[in-house]
Each structure stands twice: as C-alpha cells, then as structure tokens.
Amino acid sequence: MGSPRLVATDLDGTALRSDGTVSDRTVAAFARVEEAGATLVFVTGRPPRWMRPVAGAVRHRGLAICANGALVYDLHTERVVQSRLITPDILEEVVGRLRAEFSELTFSVEYEGGYAHESSFRLDRADSRTAGLLVEAAALTERPCAKLLALHPRMDPDALNDAVCELVGDLVTPTHSSGRALIEMSARGVTKATALAALAETQDVVRTDSIAFGDMPNDLPMLHWAGTSYAVANAHAEVLAAVDHVTAANDDDGVAEVLEDLYR
C-alpha cells in the first residue's frame, strides 16, 4: 500500500512499551505521519485522565479516541470534545443482571473526568495513584458514564467476556484489554471502530485509505474496519488471527517499524 491518509493505533501493548513509555523512535515515526499530511489518531481503552503523559510525549499532536470509543479527546487542549455515555437506567439494569449471575463481581465507572469505584474493587497500579470517588454500589448507577468496568477475582478473561456478552450484550458493548478478568463496557454499539469511522468521515477519509495497529480484543472492531490491519507480535491470539499483517512487538517498536517504511 502507499502512504495511508489515516493512521490509527492503540497505545498500551501496541505503540507504548511495556513500561508505559513512548520511545524516541516511535515519536519520530508519528511526526513523519503528520508531516506527510496524514491524520494520526490514538485509539485506546485509556480514559482521558491517563492521556497527559502520552500527550506530552507526542508533543500534543492530534486527537485520541478514549474509553474504547466513548470519548474523543483533543490532545492539543486536553479536553473531551465528544462523548457517548451509558445512561443511569442502563447501568442499573446491567449491574443488576451481572451481579445476579456472578456475586463476586465488583464494579467501577469511568466518567468524562475522573472515576468512581466500590470499596471492594481492586484498583490497578495506575488508578491507585489517583484519587477516585469511593461509593456504595447503588451510587455507581446514578449518573451517566463513559465506561462500566466489572472485575472478577479468578475467572479467565475470555470466558468472563463471553458470559458478559451473553448476559448484557443487548444493553452495552463489552470487551476486555488486560490480563485481568476485567470487562470494559461502553454504550451499546460504541466501539473503537464506530468512533474511528465517524472521525474518518469528518476528514473525508475512506476506510481503504487507513491503517490500524492493535494488540487486544478491544482493538478487533477497529482492526476489522481499517483498510489495512496490523497486530504487534505480542498481541492476543485472537488478534493475531484476525489481522492482515504482524509487525514486531511493542517493546521492539513494531508500529514505528511499519510507519517508517510507509512514510519515508
């Protein structure tokens, strides 16, 4: 393929190294994309509050699609410019159904700015360093949110995701993107692909003129949508089986390797 007009990449496990940093090589490759006049979009499960270090590392270039498509975040201004949220009535129904089936599930919610969680929800390292709102279970469903998260202490992530899709897939869009049994739910129909397609339309870019990079199941809709799809070598088996091409692992700058070849 020639130089695509739209480059979409996941961050954690894909464009970022395993320590969460952006290598100098990758920053330079991103700069090549923009210098060529193409659109660079970071498409991530991360909430906006996790984007500041990335925004700084890439010199506040472009847009990010956050929370698996629920939020569009302007890296120049560090502001949410578009949102598609889960409504309180849907949240209440989803939590009720899941808790009835899996009593050990604990929940948290991601807002446009900040998050809230039950006391029993085991925070990961990034969240434990920031102040979230500790709430009773009933309060989790009182206001719209970008993402509902459900954590099980022991289940296999793929098996839990399948079960959650069966139980509440008519209400929300479940997926997962970590080694934990942590299911991320967006409003029904909201995925990385739907947000990316909408953005591409505003840029007058057709899907065949796009390229996407990913590593986990939450990237699959985006990878299926893109004209050309790449997985990094460290990707989930389902992702490796779904893409057109495989590049080097995230710690070996696989995304940069491809972009350097496309944008000489």
Coordinates of C-alpha atoms in Angstrom, one line a residue:
M1 CA 0.0 0.0 0.0
G2 CA 1.0 3.6 -0.4
S3 CA 1.1 6.1 2.5
P4 CA -2.4 6.0 4.2
R5 CA -4.3 9.2 4.9
L6 CA -5.3 7.9 8.3
V7 CA -3.2 6.1 10.9
A8 CA -4.9 4.7 14.0
T9 CA -3.1 3.0 16.7
D10 CA -3.8 1.5 20.1
L11 CA -1.5 2.6 22.9
D12 CA -0.9 0.1 25.8
G13 CA 0.7 -3.0 24.5
T14 CA 0.9 -1.6 21.0
A15 CA 2.6 1.8 20.4
L16 CA 3.7 2.1 24.0
R17 CA 6.4 0.0 25.5
S18 CA 5.6 -2.3 28.4
D19 CA 6.8 0.3 30.9
G20 CA 4.2 2.7 29.5
T21 CA 6.7 5.0 27.7
V22 CA 6.8 6.2 24.1
S23 CA 10.2 5.5 22.6
D24 CA 12.0 8.3 20.7
R25 CA 11.8 6.2 17.6
T26 CA 8.0 5.9 17.8
V27 CA 7.7 9.7 18.5
A28 CA 9.7 10.4 15.4
A29 CA 7.6 7.9 13.3
F30 CA 4.4 9.7 14.5
A31 CA 5.9 13.0 13.4
R32 CA 6.6 11.6 9.9
V33 CA 2.9 10.7 9.6
E34 CA 1.7 14.3 10.4
E35 CA 4.5 15.9 8.3
A36 CA 3.1 13.9 5.4
G37 CA -0.3 15.5 5.9
A38 CA -2.0 12.3 7.2
T39 CA -4.2 12.1 10.2
L40 CA -2.8 10.4 13.3
V41 CA -5.3 9.1 15.9
F42 CA -4.6 7.3 19.1
V43 CA -7.5 4.8 19.8
T44 CA -7.3 3.5 23.3
G45 CA -9.2 2.0 26.2
R46 CA -7.5 4.5 28.4
P47 CA -9.6 7.3 30.0
P48 CA -8.6 10.9 29.3
R49 CA -7.1 11.2 32.8
W50 CA -4.4 8.7 31.7
M51 CA -3.6 10.7 28.5
R52 CA -1.5 13.6 29.8
P53 CA 1.9 11.8 29.7
V54 CA 1.1 10.5 26.2
A55 CA 0.0 13.9 25.0
G56 CA 3.3 15.4 26.3
A57 CA 5.4 12.7 24.7
V58 CA 3.9 13.2 21.3
R59 CA 4.0 16.9 21.6
H60 CA 0.2 17.3 21.9
R61 CA -0.5 16.2 18.4
G62 CA -3.9 15.3 17.1
L63 CA -6.9 13.5 18.6
A64 CA -7.4 10.5 20.8
I65 CA -10.4 8.2 20.9
C66 CA -10.6 7.1 24.5
A67 CA -12.6 4.7 26.6
N68 CA -13.0 2.3 23.7
G69 CA -14.8 4.8 21.5
A70 CA -16.9 6.6 24.1
L71 CA -14.9 9.8 24.3
V72 CA -13.0 11.9 21.7
Y73 CA -10.2 13.8 23.4
D74 CA -8.3 16.7 21.9
L75 CA -4.6 16.3 22.7
H76 CA -3.9 20.0 21.9
T77 CA -6.3 21.3 24.5
E78 CA -6.5 18.2 26.7
R79 CA -10.3 18.4 26.6
V80 CA -13.1 15.9 25.8
V81 CA -14.8 17.2 22.6
Q82 CA -17.3 14.4 22.1
S83 CA -18.9 11.7 24.2
R84 CA -21.3 8.8 24.0
L85 CA -22.3 7.7 27.5
I86 CA -24.2 4.9 29.2
T87 CA -27.3 6.2 30.8
P88 CA -28.2 5.5 34.5
D89 CA -31.2 3.3 33.7
I90 CA -29.0 1.0 31.5
L91 CA -26.2 1.0 34.2
E92 CA -28.7 -0.1 36.8
E93 CA -30.0 -3.0 34.7
V94 CA -26.5 -4.2 33.6
V95 CA -25.1 -4.2 37.1
G96 CA -28.2 -6.0 38.4
R97 CA -28.1 -8.7 35.8
L98 CA -24.3 -9.3 36.2
R99 CA -24.4 -9.3 40.0
A100 CA -27.3 -11.8 40.0
E101 CA -25.2 -14.2 37.9
F102 CA -21.7 -13.5 39.4
S103 CA -21.8 -12.5 43.0
E104 CA -18.1 -12.0 43.2
L105 CA -18.0 -9.2 40.5
T106 CA -17.0 -5.8 41.7
F107 CA -17.6 -2.6 39.7
S108 CA -16.2 0.8 38.9
V109 CA -17.2 3.5 36.4
E110 CA -15.2 5.9 34.3
Y111 CA -16.6 9.4 33.7
E112 CA -15.5 12.1 31.2
G113 CA -13.3 13.3 34.0
G114 CA -12.4 11.0 37.0
Y115 CA -13.8 7.7 38.2
A116 CA -15.7 6.0 41.0
H117 CA -15.4 2.5 42.4
E118 CA -16.8 0.2 45.1
S119 CA -14.5 -0.4 48.1
S120 CA -14.0 -4.0 47.1
F121 CA -12.9 -3.1 43.5
R122 CA -9.2 -3.9 43.3
L123 CA -7.6 -0.9 41.6
D124 CA -4.6 -1.4 39.3
R125 CA -1.4 0.5 39.8
A126 CA -2.3 3.5 37.6
D127 CA -5.7 4.1 39.3
S128 CA -4.3 3.5 42.8
R129 CA -2.1 6.6 42.3
T130 CA -5.0 8.9 41.5
A131 CA -8.0 9.9 43.6
G132 CA -11.2 8.2 42.6
L133 CA -14.5 8.5 44.3
L134 CA -15.3 5.7 46.7
V135 CA -19.0 5.0 46.6
E136 CA -21.6 2.5 47.7
A137 CA -22.9 0.1 45.0
A138 CA -26.1 1.9 44.4
A139 CA -24.3 5.2 43.7
L140 CA -22.4 3.7 40.7
T141 CA -25.5 3.9 38.6
E142 CA -26.7 7.3 39.5
R143 CA -25.1 9.3 36.7
P144 CA -24.0 8.7 33.1
C145 CA -20.6 7.2 32.5
A146 CA -18.3 6.5 29.6
K147 CA -17.4 3.0 30.7
L148 CA -18.6 0.5 33.2
L149 CA -15.9 -2.0 34.5
A150 CA -16.6 -5.3 36.1
L151 CA -13.8 -7.3 37.8
H152 CA -13.8 -11.0 38.8
P153 CA -11.1 -12.2 41.2
R154 CA -10.4 -15.5 39.4
M155 CA -12.1 -16.1 36.1
D156 CA -10.4 -16.4 32.7
P157 CA -10.8 -13.0 30.9
D158 CA -12.0 -14.6 27.6
A159 CA -14.6 -16.8 29.4
L160 CA -15.9 -13.9 31.5
N161 CA -16.2 -11.7 28.4
D162 CA -18.2 -14.3 26.6
A163 CA -20.5 -14.6 29.6
V164 CA -21.0 -10.9 30.0
C165 CA -21.8 -10.6 26.2
E166 CA -24.4 -13.2 26.6
L167 CA -26.0 -11.6 29.7
V168 CA -25.9 -7.9 28.8
G169 CA -24.8 -7.6 25.2
D170 CA -28.3 -6.3 24.3
L171 CA -27.7 -3.3 26.6
V172 CA -23.9 -2.4 26.3
T173 CA -20.8 -3.4 24.3
P174 CA -18.5 -5.5 26.4
T175 CA -14.8 -6.1 25.7
H176 CA -11.5 -6.6 27.5
S177 CA -8.0 -5.5 27.1
S178 CA -5.9 -6.6 30.1
G179 CA -4.6 -9.8 31.6
R180 CA -7.1 -9.5 34.5
A181 CA -10.7 -10.7 34.3
L182 CA -11.7 -7.1 33.8
I183 CA -14.6 -6.4 31.4
E184 CA -15.0 -2.9 30.0
M185 CA -18.5 -1.9 28.9
S186 CA -19.4 1.0 26.6
A187 CA -22.8 2.2 25.5
R188 CA -24.4 -0.3 23.1
G189 CA -22.9 0.0 19.6
V190 CA -19.9 2.1 20.8
T191 CA -16.5 0.6 19.8
K192 CA -13.2 1.9 18.7
A193 CA -14.4 1.3 15.1
T194 CA -17.6 3.3 15.3
A195 CA -15.7 6.3 16.7
L196 CA -12.9 6.0 14.2
A197 CA -15.3 5.7 11.3
A198 CA -17.1 8.8 12.4
L199 CA -13.8 10.7 12.7
A200 CA -12.7 9.4 9.3
E201 CA -15.9 10.7 7.7
T202 CA -15.2 14.2 9.1
Q203 CA -11.7 14.0 7.4
D204 CA -13.1 12.7 4.1
V205 CA -11.0 9.6 4.5
V206 CA -12.4 6.3 3.2
R207 CA -11.6 3.1 5.2
T208 CA -9.5 1.7 2.4
D209 CA -7.1 4.6 2.9
S210 CA -6.5 3.8 6.6
I211 CA -4.2 1.6 8.6
A212 CA -4.7 0.4 12.2
F213 CA -2.5 -1.2 14.8
G214 CA -3.6 -3.2 17.9
D215 CA -2.9 -6.0 20.4
M216 CA -6.1 -6.9 22.4
P217 CA -9.7 -7.9 21.8
N218 CA -11.0 -4.4 22.3
D219 CA -9.0 -3.5 19.1
L220 CA -10.7 -6.0 16.9
P221 CA -13.6 -3.8 15.7
M222 CA -11.0 -1.1 14.7
L223 CA -8.8 -3.7 13.0
H224 CA -11.7 -5.2 11.1
W225 CA -12.8 -1.7 10.0
A226 CA -9.4 -0.4 8.7
G227 CA -8.3 -0.9 5.2
T228 CA -5.0 -2.5 6.4
S229 CA -4.6 -4.0 9.9
Y230 CA -1.5 -4.8 11.9
A231 CA -1.0 -6.7 15.2
V232 CA 2.2 -6.4 17.2
A233 CA 3.9 -9.7 17.8
N234 CA 2.9 -9.7 21.5
A235 CA -0.8 -9.5 20.6
H236 CA -3.6 -11.7 21.9
A237 CA -4.1 -14.9 19.8
E238 CA -7.5 -13.7 18.6
V239 CA -6.0 -10.5 17.3
L240 CA -3.0 -12.3 15.6
A241 CA -5.5 -14.5 13.8
A242 CA -7.7 -11.5 12.6
V243 CA -5.2 -9.1 11.0
D244 CA -3.6 -8.7 7.6
H245 CA -0.1 -8.4 8.9
V246 CA 2.0 -8.8 12.1
T247 CA 4.9 -6.5 13.0
A248 CA 7.5 -6.5 15.8
A249 CA 6.4 -6.4 19.4
N250 CA 5.6 -3.2 21.2
D251 CA 9.0 -3.3 23.1
D252 CA 10.7 -3.5 19.7
D253 CA 8.9 -0.5 18.2
G254 CA 6.8 -2.6 15.8
V255 CA 4.4 0.3 15.0
A256 CA 7.3 2.6 14.2
E257 CA 8.9 0.0 12.0
V258 CA 5.9 0.0 9.7
L259 CA 5.4 3.7 9.7
E260 CA 9.0 4.4 8.8
D261 CA 8.6 2.2 5.8
L262 CA 5.3 3.9 4.7
Y263 CA 6.3 7.5 5.4
R264 CA 9.9 7.7 4.1

